[in-house]
Tab-separated table of N, CA, C and O in Angstrom:
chain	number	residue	atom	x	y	z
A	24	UNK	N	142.810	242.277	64.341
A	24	UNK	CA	142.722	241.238	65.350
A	24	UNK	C	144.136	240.891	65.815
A	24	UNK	O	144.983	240.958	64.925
A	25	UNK	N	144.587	240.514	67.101
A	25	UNK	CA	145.531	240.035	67.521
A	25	UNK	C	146.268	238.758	67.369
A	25	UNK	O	145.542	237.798	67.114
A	26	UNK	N	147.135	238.594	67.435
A	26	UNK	CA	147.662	236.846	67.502
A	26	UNK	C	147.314	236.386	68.664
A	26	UNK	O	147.901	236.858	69.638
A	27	UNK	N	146.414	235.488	68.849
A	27	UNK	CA	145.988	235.307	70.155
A	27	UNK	C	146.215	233.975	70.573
A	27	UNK	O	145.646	233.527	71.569
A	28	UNK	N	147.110	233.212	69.797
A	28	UNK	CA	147.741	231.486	69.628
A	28	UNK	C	148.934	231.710	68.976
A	28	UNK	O	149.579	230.765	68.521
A	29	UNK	N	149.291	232.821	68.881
A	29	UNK	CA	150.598	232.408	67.943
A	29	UNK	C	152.017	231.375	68.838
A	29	UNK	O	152.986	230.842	68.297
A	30	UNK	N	151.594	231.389	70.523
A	30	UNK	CA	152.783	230.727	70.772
A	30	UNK	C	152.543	228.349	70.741
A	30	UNK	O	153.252	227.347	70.822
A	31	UNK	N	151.040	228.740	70.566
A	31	UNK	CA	150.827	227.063	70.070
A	31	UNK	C	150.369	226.959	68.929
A	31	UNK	O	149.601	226.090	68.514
A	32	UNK	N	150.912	228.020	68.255
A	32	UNK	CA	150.009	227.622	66.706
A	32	UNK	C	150.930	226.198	65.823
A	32	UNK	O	152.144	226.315	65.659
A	33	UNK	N	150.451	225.376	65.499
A	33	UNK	CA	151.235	224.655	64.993
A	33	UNK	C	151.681	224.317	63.470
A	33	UNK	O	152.356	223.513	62.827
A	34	UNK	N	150.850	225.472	63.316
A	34	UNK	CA	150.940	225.491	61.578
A	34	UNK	C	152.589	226.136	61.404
A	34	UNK	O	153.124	227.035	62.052
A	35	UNK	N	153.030	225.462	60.492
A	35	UNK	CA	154.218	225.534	59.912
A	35	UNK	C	154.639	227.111	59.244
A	35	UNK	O	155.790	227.521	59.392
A	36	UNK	N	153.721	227.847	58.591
A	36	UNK	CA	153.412	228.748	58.330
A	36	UNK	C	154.086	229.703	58.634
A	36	UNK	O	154.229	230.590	57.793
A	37	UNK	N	154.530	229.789	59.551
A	37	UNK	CA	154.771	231.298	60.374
A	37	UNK	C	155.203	232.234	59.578
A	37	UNK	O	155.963	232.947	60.233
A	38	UNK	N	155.129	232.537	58.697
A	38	UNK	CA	154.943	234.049	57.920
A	38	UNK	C	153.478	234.296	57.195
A	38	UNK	O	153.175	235.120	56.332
A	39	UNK	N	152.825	233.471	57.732
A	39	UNK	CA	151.338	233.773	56.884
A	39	UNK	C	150.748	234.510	57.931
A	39	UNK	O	150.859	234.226	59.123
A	40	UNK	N	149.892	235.807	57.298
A	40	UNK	CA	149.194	236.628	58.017
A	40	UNK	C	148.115	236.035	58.750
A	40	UNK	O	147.183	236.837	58.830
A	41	UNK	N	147.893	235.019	59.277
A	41	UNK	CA	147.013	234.388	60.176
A	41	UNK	C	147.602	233.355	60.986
A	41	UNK	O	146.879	232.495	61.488
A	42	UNK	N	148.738	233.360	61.146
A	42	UNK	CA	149.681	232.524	61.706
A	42	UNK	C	148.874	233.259	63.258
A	42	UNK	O	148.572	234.448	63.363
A	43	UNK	N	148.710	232.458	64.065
A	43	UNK	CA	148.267	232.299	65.420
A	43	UNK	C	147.352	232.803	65.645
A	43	UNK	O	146.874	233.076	66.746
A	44	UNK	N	146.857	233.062	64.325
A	44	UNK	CA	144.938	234.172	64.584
A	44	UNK	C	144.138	233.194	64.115
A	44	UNK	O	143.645	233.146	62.988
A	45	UNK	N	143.969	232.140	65.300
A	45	UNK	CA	142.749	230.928	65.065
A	45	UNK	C	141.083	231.029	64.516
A	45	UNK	O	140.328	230.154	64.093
A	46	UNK	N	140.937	232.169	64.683
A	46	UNK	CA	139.531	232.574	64.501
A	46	UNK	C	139.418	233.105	63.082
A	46	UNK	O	138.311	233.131	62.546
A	47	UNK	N	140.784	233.641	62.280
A	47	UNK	CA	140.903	233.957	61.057
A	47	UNK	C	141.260	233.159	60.347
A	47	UNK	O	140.838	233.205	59.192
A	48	UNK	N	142.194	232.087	60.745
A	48	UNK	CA	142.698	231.175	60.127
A	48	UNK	C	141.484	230.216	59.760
A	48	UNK	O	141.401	229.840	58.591
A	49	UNK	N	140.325	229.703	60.893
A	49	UNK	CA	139.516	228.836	60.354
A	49	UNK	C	138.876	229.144	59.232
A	49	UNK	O	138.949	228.490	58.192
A	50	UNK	N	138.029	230.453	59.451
A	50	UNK	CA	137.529	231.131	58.046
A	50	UNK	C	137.695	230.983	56.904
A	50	UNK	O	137.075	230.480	55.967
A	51	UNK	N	139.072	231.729	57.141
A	51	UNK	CA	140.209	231.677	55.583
A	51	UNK	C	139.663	229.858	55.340
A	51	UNK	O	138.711	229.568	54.614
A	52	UNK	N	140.163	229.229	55.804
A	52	UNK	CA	139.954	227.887	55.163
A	52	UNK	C	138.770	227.186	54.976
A	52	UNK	O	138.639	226.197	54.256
A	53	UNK	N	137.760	227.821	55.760
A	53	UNK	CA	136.333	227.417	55.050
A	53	UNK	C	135.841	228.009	54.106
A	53	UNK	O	134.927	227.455	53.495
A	54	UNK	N	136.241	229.145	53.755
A	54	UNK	CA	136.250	230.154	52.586
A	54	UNK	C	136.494	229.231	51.426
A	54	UNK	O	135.611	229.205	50.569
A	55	UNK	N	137.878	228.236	51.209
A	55	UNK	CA	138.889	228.097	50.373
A	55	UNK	C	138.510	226.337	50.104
A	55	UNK	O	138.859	225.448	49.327
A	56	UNK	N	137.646	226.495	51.195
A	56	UNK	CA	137.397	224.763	51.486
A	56	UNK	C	138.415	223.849	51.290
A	56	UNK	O	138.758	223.297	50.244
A	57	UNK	N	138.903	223.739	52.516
A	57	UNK	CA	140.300	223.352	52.854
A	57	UNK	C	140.398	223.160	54.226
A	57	UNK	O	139.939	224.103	54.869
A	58	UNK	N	140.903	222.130	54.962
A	58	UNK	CA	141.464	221.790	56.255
A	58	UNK	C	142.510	222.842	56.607
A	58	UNK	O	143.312	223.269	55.776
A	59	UNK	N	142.452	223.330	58.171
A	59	UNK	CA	143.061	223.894	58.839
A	59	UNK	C	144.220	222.713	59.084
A	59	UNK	O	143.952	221.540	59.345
A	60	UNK	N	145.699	223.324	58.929
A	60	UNK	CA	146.493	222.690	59.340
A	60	UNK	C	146.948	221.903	60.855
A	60	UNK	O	147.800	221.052	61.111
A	61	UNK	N	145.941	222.630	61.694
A	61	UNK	CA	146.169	222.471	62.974
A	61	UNK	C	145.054	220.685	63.280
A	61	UNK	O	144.942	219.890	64.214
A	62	UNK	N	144.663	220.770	62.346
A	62	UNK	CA	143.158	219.639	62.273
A	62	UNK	C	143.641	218.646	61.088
A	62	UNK	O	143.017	217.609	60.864
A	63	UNK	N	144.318	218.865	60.647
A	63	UNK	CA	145.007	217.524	59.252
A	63	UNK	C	145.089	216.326	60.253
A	63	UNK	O	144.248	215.439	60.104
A	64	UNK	N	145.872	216.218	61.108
A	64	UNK	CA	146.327	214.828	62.083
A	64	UNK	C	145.366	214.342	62.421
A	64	UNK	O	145.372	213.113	62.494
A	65	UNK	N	143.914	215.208	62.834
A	65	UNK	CA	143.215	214.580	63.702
A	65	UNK	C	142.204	213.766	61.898
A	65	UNK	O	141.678	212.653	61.882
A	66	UNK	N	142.230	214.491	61.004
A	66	UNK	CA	141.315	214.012	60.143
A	66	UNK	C	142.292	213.047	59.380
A	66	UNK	O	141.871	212.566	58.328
A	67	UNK	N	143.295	212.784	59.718
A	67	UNK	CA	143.858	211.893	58.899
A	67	UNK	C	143.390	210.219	59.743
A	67	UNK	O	142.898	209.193	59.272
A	68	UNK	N	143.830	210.595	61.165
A	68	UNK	CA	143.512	209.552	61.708
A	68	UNK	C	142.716	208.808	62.196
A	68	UNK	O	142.857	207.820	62.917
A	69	UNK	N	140.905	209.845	61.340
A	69	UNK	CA	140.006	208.616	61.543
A	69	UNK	C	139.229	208.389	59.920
A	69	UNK	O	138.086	208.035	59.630
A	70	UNK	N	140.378	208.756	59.087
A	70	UNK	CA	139.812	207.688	57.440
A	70	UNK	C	140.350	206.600	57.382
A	70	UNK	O	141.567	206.424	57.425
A	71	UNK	N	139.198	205.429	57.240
A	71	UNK	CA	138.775	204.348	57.463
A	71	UNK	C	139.916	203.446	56.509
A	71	UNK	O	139.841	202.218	56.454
């Protein structure tokens, strides 16, 4: 698969093999059950 976000990816990451491959990256982290880094801000800012 291509990097197909790597120039807004905002994950810090950038040497991880899914660095701007959004469609792999979500996976990987539902796999691992774990928040996508790109989605931390938004889930931080609606716990109550």
């Amino acid at each position: 698969m291509t990097k197909c976000n790597v120039n807004s990816c905002p994950c810090p990451k950038t040497k991880c093999e899914r660095h701007g491959k959004c469609c792999e990256c979500i996976k990987h982290h539902r796999d691992i059950k774990t928040l996508v880094y790109c989605m931390r801000q938004i889930a931080n800012s609606k716990k109550p």
